[in-house]
Amino acid sequence: QIPNSVVVEGHTDKIPPDAVRWPGGNWQLAAERSVGVLQTLEDYGVPAERLSASSYGDTRPVQSNDTEEGRAQNRRVDIVIVEKL
């Protein structure tokens, strides 16, 4: 019910995904994650003109990719509410 724009940011871990399903690698996988959430937000009534999706692939980890626990936290979608100026 807020009027702000919403950016959905997709992220992955460092492990390359299945090249057949995601030939664009982690960039494509992250993009598909963000678009999936964007479509869900639209299904829940957020106007499409307020939505955008972005892909960061594996470039912005929040944890180390050296452990399964860290990689699991890096496989995520961030929903950013854009502040109106």
Coordinates of C-alpha atoms in Angstrom, one line a residue, residues 10-42:
G10 CA 18.6 -11.3 -7.6
H11 CA 21.8 -12.8 -6.2
T12 CA 23.6 -16.2 -6.4
D13 CA 26.5 -18.0 -4.8
K14 CA 29.8 -18.6 -6.7
I15 CA 28.9 -22.1 -7.9
P16 CA 28.2 -22.1 -11.6
P17 CA 24.6 -23.3 -12.3
D18 CA 23.6 -25.9 -14.8
A19 CA 24.8 -24.5 -18.1
V20 CA 21.9 -26.2 -20.0
R21 CA 19.2 -24.6 -17.9
W22 CA 21.0 -21.3 -17.3
P23 CA 23.4 -20.7 -20.3
G24 CA 23.9 -17.2 -19.0
G25 CA 25.4 -18.5 -15.8
N26 CA 24.9 -16.9 -12.4
W27 CA 23.7 -13.6 -14.1
Q28 CA 20.8 -15.4 -15.7
L29 CA 19.9 -17.4 -12.6
A30 CA 19.9 -14.3 -10.5
A31 CA 17.8 -12.4 -13.0
E32 CA 15.2 -15.2 -13.1
R33 CA 15.0 -15.2 -9.3
S34 CA 14.4 -11.5 -9.3
V35 CA 11.8 -11.6 -12.1
G36 CA 10.0 -14.5 -10.3
V37 CA 9.6 -12.4 -7.2
L38 CA 8.6 -9.3 -9.2
Q39 CA 5.8 -11.3 -10.9
T40 CA 4.6 -12.4 -7.5
L41 CA 4.5 -8.9 -6.2
E42 CA 2.5 -7.9 -9.3

